[in-house]
MMTF fields as JSON, N, C-alpha, C and O atoms, coordinates in Angstrom:
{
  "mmtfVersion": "1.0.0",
  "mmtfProducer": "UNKNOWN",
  "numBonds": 591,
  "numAtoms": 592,
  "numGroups": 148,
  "numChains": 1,
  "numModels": 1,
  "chainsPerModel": [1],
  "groupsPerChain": [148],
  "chainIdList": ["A"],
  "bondAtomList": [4, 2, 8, 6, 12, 10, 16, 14, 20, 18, 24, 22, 28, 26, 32, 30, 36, 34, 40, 38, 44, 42, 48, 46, 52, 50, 56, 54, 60, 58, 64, 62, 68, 66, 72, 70, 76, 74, 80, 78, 84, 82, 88, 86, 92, 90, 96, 94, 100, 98, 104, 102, 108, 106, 112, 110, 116, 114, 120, 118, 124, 122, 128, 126, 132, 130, 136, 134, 140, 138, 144, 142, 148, 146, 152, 150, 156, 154, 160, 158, 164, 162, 168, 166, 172, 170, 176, 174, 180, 178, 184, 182, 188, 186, 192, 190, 196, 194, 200, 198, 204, 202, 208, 206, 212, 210, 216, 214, 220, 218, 224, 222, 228, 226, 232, 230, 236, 234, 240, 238, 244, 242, 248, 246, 252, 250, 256, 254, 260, 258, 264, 262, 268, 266, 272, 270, 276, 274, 280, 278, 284, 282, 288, 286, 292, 290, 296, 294, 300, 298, 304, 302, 308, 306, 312, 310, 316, 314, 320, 318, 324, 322, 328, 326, 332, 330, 336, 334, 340, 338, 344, 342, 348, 346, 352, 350, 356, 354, 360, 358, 364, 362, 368, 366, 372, 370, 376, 374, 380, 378, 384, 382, 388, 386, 392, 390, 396, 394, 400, 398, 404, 402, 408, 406, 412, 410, 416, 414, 420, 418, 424, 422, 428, 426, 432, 430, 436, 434, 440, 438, 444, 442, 448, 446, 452, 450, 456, 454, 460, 458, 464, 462, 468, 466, 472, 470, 476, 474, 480, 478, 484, 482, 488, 486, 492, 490, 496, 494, 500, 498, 504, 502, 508, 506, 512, 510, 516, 514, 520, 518, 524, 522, 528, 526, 532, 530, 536, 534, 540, 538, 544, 542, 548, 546, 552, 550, 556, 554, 560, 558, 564, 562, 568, 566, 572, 570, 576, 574, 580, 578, 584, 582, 588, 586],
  "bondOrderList": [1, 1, 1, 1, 1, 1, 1, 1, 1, 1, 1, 1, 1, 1, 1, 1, 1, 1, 1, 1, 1, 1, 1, 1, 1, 1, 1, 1, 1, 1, 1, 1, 1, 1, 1, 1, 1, 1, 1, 1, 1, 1, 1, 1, 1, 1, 1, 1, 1, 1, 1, 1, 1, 1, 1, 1, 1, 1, 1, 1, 1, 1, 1, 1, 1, 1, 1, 1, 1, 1, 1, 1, 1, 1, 1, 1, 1, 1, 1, 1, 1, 1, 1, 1, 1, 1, 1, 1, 1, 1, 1, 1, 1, 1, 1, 1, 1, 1, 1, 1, 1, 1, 1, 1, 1, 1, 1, 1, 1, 1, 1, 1, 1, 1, 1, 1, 1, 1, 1, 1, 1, 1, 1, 1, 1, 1, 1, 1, 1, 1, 1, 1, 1, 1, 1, 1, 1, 1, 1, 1, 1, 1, 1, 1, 1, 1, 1],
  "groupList": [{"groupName": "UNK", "atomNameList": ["N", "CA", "C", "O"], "elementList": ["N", "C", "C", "O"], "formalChargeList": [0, 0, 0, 0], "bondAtomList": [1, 0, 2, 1, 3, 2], "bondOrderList": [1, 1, 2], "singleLetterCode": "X", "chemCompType": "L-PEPTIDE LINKING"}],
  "groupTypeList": [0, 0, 0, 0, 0, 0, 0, 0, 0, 0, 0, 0, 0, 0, 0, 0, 0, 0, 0, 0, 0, 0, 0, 0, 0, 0, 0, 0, 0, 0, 0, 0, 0, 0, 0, 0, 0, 0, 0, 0, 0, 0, 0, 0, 0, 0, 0, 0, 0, 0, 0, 0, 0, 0, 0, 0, 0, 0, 0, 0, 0, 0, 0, 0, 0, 0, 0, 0, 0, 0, 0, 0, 0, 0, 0, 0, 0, 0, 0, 0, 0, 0, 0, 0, 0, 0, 0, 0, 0, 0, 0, 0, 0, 0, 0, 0, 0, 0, 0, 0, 0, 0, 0, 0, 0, 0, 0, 0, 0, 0, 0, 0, 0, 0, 0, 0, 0, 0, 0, 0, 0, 0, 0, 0, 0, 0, 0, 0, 0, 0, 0, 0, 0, 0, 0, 0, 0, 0, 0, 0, 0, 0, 0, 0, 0, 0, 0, 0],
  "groupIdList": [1, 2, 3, 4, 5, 6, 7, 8, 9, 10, 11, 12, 13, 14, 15, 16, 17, 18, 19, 20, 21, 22, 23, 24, 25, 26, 27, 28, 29, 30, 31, 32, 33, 34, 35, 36, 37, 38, 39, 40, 41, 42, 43, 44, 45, 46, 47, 48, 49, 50, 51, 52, 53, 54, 55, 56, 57, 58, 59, 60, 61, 62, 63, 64, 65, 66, 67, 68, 69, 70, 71, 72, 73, 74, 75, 76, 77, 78, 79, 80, 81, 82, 83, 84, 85, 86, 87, 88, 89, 90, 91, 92, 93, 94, 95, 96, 97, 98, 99, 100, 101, 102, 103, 104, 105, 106, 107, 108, 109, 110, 111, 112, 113, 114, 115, 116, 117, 118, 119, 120, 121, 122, 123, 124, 125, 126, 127, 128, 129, 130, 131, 132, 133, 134, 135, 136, 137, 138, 139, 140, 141, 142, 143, 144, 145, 146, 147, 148],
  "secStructList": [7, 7, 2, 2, 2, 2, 2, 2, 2, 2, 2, 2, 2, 2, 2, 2, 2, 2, 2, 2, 2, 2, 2, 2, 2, 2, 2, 2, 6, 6, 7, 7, 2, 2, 2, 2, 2, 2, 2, 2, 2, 2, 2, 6, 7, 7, 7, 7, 7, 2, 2, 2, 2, 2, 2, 2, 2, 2, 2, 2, 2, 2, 2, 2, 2, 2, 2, 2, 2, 2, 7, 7, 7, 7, 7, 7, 7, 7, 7, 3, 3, 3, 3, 3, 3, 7, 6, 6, 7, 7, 2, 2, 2, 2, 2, 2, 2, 2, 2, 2, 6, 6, 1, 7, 1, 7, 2, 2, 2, 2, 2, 2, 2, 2, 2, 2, 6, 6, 7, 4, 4, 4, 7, 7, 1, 3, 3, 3, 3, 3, 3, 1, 1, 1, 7, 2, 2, 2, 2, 2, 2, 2, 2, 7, 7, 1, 7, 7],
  "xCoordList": [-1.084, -0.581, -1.14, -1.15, -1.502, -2.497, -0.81, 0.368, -1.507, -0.766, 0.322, 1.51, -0.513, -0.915, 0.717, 1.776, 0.37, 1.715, 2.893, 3.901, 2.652, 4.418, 4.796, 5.947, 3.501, 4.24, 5.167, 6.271, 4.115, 4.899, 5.724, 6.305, 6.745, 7.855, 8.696, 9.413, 8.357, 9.159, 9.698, 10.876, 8.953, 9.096, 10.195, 11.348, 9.572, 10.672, 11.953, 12.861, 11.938, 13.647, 14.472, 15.627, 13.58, 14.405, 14.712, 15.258, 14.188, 14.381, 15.277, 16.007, 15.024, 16.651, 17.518, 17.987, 17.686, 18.898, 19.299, 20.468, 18.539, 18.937, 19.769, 20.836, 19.037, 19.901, 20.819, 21.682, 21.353, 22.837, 23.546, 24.74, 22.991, 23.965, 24.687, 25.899, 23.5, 24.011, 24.845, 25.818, 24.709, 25.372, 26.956, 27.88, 27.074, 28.225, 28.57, 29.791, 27.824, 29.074, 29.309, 30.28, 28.889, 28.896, 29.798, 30.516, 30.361, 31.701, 32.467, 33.233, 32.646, 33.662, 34.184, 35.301, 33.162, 32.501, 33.852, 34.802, 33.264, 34.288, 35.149, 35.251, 36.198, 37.513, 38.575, 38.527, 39.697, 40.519, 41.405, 41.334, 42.497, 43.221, 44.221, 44.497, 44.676, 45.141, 44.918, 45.942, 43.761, 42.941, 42.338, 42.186, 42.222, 41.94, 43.657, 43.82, 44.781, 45.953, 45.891, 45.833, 45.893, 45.961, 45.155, 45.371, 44.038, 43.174, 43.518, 43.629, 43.71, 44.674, 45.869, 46.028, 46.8, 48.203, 47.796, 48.435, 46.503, 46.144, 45.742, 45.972, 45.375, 44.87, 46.441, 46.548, 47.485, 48.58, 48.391, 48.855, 47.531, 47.82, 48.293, 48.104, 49.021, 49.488, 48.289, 47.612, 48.443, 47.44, 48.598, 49.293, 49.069, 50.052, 48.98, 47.934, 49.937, 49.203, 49.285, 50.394, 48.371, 48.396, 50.006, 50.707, 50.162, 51.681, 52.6, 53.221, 52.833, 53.22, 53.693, 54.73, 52.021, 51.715, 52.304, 52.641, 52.434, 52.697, 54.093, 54.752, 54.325, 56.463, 56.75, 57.716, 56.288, 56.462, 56.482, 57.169, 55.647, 55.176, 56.122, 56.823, 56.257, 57.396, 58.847, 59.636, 59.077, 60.694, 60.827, 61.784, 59.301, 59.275, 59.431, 60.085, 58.925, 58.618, 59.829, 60.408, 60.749, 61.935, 63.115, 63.954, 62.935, 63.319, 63.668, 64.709, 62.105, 62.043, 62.611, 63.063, 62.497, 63.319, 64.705, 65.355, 65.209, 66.44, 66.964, 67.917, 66.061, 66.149, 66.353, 67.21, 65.666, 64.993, 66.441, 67.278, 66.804, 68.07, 69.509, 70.368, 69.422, 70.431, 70.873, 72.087, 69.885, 69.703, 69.187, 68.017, 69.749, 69.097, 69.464, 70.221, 68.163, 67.477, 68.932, 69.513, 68.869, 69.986, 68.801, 67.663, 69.935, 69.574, 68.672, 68.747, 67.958, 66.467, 67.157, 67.791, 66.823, 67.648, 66.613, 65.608, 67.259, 66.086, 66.652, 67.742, 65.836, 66.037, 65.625, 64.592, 66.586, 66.165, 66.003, 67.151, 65.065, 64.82, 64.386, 63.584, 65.002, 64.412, 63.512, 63.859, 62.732, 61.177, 60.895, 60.7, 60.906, 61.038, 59.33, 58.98, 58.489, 57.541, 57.427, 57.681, 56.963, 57.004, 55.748, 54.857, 55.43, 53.836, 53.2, 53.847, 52.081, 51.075, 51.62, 50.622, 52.43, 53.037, 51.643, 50.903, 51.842, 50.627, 50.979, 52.1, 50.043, 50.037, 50.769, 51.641, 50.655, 50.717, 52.705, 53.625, 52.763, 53.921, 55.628, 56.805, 54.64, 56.259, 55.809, 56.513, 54.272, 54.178, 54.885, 55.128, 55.338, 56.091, 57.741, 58.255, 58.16, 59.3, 59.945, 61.064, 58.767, 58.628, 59.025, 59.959, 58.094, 58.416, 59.345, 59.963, 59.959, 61.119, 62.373, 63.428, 62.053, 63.353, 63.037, 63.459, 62.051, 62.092, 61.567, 62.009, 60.627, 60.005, 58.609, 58.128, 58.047, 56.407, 56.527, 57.392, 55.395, 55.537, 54.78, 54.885, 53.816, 52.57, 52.321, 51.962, 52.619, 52.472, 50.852, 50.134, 50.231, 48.873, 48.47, 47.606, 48.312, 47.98, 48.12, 47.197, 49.393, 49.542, 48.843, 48.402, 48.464, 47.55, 46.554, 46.066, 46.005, 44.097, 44.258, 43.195, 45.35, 45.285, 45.035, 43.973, 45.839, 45.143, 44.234, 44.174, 43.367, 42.273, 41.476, 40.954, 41.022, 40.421, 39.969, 38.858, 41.471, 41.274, 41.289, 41.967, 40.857, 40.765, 42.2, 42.223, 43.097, 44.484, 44.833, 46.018, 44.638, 45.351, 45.473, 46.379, 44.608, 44.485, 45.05, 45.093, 45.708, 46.212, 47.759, 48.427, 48.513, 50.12, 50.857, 50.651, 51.442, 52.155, 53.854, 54.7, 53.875, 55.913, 56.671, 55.712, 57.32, 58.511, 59.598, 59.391, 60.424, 61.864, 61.049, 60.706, 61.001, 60.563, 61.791, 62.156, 62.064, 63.373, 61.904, 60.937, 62.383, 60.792, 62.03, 62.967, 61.748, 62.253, 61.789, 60.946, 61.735, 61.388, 60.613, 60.098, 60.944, 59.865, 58.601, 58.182, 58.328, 57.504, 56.419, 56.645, 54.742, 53.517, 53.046, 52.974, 52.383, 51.272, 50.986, 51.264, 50.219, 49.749, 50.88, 50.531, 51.975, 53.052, 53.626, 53.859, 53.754, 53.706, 52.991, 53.422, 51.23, 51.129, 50.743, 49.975, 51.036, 50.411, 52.011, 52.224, 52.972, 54.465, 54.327, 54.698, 53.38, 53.031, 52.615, 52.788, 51.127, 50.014, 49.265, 48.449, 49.862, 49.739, 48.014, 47.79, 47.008, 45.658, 45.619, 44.605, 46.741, 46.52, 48.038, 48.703, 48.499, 49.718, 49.611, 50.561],
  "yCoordList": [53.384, 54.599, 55.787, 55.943, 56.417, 57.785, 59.02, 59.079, 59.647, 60.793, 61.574, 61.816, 61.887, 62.872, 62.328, 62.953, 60.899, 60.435, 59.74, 59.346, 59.669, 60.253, 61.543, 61.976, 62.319, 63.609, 63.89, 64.429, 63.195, 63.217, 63.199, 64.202, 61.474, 60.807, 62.155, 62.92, 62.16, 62.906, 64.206, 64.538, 64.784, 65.98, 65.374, 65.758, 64.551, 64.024, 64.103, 64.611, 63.378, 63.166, 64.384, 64.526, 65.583, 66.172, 67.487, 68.552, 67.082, 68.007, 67.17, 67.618, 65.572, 64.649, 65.78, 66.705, 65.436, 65.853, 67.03, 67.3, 67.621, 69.309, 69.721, 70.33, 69.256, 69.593, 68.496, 68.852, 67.036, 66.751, 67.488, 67.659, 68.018, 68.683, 69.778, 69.992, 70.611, 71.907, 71.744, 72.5, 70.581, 70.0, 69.881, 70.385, 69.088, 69.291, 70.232, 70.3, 71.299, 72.219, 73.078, 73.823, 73.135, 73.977, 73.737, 74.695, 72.441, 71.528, 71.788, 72.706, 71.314, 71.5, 72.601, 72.567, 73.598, 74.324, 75.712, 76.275, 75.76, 77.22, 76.657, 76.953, 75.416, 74.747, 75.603, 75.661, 76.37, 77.181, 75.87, 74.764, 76.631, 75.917, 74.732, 73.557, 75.989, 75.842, 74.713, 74.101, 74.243, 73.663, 71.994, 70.854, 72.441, 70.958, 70.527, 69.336, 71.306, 70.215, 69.587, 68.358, 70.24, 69.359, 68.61, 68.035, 68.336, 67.372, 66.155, 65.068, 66.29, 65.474, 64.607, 63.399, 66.104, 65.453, 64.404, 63.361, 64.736, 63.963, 61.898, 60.889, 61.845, 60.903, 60.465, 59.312, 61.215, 60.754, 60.743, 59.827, 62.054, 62.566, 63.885, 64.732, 64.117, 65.7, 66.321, 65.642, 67.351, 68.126, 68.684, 69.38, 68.562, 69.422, 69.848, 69.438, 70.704, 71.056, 70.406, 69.961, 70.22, 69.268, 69.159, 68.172, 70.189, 70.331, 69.819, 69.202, 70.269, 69.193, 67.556, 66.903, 67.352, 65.8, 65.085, 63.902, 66.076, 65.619, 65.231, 64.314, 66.484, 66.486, 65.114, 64.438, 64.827, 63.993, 62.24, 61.219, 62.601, 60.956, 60.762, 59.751, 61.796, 61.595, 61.473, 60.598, 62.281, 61.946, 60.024, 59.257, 59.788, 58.366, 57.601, 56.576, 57.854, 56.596, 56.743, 55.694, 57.949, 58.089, 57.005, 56.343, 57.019, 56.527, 55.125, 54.52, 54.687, 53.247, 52.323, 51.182, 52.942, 52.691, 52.682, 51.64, 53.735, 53.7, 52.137, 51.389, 52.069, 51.064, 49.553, 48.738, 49.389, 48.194, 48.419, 47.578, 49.507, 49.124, 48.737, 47.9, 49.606, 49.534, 48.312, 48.128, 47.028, 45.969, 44.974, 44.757, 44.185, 43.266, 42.123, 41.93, 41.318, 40.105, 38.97, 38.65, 38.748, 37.565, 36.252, 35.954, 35.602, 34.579, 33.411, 33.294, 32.79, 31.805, 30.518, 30.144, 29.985, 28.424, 27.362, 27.07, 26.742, 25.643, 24.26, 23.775, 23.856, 22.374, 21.397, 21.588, 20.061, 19.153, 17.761, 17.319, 16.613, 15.638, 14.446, 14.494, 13.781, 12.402, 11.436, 10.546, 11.568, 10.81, 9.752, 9.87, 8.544, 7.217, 6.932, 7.32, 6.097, 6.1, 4.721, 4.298, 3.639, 2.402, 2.111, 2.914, 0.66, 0.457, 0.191, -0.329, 0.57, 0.164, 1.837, 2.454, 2.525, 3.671, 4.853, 5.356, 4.866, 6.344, 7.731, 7.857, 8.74, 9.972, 10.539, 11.322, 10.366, 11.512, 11.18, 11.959, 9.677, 9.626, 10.107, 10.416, 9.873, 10.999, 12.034, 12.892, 12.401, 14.182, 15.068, 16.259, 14.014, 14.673, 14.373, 15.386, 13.274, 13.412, 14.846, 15.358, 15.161, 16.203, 17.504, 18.297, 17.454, 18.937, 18.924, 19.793, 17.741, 18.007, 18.256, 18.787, 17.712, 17.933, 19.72, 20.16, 20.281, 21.686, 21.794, 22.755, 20.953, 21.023, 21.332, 22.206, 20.988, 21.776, 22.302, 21.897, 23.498, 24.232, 23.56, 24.103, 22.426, 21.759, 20.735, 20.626, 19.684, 18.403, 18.226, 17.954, 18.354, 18.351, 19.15, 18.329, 19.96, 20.548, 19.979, 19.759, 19.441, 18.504, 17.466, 17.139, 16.513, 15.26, 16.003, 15.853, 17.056, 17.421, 17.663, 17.298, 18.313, 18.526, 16.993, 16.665, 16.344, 15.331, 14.719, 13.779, 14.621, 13.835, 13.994, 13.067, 15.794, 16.669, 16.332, 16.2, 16.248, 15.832, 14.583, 14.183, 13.799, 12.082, 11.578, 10.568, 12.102, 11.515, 10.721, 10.53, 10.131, 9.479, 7.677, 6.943, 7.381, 6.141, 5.445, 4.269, 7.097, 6.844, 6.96, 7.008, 7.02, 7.228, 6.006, 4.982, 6.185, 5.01, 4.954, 5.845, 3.61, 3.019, 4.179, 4.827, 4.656, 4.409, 5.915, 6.793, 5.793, 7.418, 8.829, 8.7, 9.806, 10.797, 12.296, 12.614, 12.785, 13.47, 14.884, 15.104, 15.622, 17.158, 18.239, 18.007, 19.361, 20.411, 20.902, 20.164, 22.117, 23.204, 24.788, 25.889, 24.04, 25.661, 24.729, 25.097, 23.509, 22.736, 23.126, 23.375, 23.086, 23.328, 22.574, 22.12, 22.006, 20.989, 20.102, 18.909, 21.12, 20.626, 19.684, 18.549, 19.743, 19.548, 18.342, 17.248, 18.633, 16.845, 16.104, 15.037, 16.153, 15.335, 15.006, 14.045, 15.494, 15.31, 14.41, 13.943, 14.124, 13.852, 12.376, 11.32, 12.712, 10.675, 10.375, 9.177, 11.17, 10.044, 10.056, 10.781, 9.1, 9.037, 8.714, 8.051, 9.003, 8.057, 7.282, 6.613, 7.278, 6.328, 5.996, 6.861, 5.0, 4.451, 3.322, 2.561],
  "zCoordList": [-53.706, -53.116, -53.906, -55.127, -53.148, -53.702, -54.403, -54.051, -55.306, -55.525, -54.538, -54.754, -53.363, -52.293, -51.677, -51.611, -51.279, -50.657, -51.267, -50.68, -52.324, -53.243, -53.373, -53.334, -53.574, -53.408, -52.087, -52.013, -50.816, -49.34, -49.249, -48.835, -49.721, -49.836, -50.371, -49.725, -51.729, -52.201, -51.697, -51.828, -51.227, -50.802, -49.356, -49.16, -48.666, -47.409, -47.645, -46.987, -48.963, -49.523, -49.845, -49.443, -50.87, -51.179, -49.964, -50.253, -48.49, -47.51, -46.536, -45.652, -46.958, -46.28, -46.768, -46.104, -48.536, -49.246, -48.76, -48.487, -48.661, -48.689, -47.181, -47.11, -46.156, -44.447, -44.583, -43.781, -45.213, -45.248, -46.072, -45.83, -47.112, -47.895, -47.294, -47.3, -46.637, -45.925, -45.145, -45.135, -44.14, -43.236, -43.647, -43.009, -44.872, -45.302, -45.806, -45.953, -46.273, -46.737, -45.538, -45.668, -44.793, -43.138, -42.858, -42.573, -42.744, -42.226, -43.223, -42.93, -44.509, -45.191, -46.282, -46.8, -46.542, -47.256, -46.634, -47.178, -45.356, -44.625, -43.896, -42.705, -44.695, -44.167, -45.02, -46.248, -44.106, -45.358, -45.435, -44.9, -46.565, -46.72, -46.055, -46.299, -44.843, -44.086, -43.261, -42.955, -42.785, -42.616, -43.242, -42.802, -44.001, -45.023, -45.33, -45.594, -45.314, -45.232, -44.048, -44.027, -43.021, -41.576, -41.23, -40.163, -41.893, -41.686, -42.499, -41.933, -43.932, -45.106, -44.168, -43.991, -43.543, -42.582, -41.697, -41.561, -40.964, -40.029, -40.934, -40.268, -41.886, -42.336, -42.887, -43.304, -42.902, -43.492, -45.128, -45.808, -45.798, -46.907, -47.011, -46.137, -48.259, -48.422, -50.053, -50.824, -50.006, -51.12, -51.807, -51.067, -53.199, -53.276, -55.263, -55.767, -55.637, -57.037, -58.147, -58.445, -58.874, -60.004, -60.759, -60.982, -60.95, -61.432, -61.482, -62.347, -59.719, -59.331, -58.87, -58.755, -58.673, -59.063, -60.412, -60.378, -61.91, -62.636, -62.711, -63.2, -61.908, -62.239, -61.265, -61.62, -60.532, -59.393, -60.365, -60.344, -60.886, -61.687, -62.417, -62.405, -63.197, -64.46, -63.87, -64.227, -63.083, -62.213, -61.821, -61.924, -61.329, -60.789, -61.758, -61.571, -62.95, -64.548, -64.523, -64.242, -64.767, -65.446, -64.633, -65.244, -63.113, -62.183, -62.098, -61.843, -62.483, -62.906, -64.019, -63.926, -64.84, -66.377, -65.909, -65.994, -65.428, -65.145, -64.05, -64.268, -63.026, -61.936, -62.81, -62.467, -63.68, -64.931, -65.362, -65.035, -66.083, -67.17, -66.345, -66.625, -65.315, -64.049, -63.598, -63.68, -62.936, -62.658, -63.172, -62.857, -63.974, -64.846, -63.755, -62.804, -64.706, -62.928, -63.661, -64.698, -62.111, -62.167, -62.696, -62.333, -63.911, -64.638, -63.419, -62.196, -64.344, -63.399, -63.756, -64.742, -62.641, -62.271, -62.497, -61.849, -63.865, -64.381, -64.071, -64.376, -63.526, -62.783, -63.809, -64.451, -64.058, -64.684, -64.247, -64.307, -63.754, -63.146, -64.434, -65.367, -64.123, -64.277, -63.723, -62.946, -64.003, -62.963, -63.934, -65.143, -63.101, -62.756, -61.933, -60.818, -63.002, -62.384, -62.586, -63.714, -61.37, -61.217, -61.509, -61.235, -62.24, -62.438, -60.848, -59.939, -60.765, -59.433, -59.327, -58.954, -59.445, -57.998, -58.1, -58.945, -56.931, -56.733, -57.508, -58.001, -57.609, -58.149, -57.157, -57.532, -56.068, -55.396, -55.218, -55.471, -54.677, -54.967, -55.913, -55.726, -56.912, -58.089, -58.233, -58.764, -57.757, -57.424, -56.562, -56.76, -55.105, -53.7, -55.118, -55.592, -55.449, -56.463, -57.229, -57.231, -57.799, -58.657, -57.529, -57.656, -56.496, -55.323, -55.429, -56.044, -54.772, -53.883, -54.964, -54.618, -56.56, -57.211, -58.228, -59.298, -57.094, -57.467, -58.811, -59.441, -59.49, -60.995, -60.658, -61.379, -60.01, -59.296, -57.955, -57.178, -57.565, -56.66, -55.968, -54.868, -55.823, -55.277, -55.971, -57.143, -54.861, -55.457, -55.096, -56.058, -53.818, -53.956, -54.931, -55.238, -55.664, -57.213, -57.989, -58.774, -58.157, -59.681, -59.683, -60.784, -58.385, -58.285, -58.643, -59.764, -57.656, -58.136, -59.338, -59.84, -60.698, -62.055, -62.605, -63.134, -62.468, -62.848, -62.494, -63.286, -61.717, -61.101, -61.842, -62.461, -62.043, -62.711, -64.312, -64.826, -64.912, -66.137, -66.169, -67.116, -65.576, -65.512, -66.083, -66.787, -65.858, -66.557, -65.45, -65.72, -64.406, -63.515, -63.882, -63.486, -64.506, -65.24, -66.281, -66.639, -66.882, -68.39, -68.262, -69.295, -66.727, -66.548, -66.542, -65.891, -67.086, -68.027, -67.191, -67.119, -66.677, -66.276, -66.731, -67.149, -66.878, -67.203, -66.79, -65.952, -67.474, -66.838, -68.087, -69.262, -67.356, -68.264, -67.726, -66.594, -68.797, -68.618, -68.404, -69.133, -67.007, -66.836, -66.377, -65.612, -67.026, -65.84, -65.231, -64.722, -64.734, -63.981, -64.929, -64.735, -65.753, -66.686, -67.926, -69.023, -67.16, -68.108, -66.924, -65.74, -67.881, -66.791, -67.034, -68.176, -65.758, -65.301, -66.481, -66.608, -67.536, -69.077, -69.253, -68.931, -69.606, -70.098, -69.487, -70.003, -68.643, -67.513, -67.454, -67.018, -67.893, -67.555, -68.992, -69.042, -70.094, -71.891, -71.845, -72.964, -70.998, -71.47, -70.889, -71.4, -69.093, -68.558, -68.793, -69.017, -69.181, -69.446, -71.01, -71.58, -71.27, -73.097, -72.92, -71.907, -73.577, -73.437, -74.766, -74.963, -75.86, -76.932, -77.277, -77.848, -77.011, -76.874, -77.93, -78.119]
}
């Protein structure tokens, strides 16, 4: 490419730039005030003054703290099961166990966790006392011993 026609290009571009620019400030440039709120209203925003904006935030933080100290969360309901795992029994089997006694949220999850970590080989007979605030890790480092 010769000199001649980068200069071309170039020159093309900065005469793109220049008639969108104008373009926009034509349009938005001689919008009064008046004007640019109702267009804001129309999109379902308001323009109000920084100041404002600030007093607005801080009333809300203050708001919140208050909401937090106001309502303290009703106490979390920890479930405790006894799982009973029979030799031969499937994963997936004392996994639906586990759902249904409300200690995992996804029994298809807890099988693919173990699949994953090859622990499905290493779950061992017997009653294991699990609750409801033990994770995945934790269940399955509690069935499946790999050195017994």
């Amino acid at each position: 490419m010769t000199k001649q026609k980068i200069r071309a290009i170039a020159l093309g571009m900065l005469l793109a730039t220049s008639i969108i620019g104008a373009a926009y400030y034509m349009e938005f440039g001689s919008m009064t005030t008046a004007k640019l709120h109702e267009a804001l209203q129309k999109d379902g925003m308001v323009a109000i003054k920084k100041a404002e904006y600030q007093k607005l935030k801080k009333a809300a933080q203050q708001n919140k703290t208050t909401a937090v100290s106001n309502n303290p969360q009703p106490p979390k309901t920890v479930y405790v099961y006894l799982l009973t795992i029979q030799k031969g029994e499937r994963s997936i089997d004392f996994a639906q166990k586990l759902e249904e006694a409300h200690i995992i949220p996804d029994a298809d999850a807890f099988v693919t966790y173990l699949q994953t970590r090859g622990l499905t080989r290493y779950i061992h007979a017997g009653t294991y006392k699990v609750h409801s605030e033990m994770s995945y890790e934790e269940i399955a480092n509690l069935i499946a011993k790999k050195h017994r």
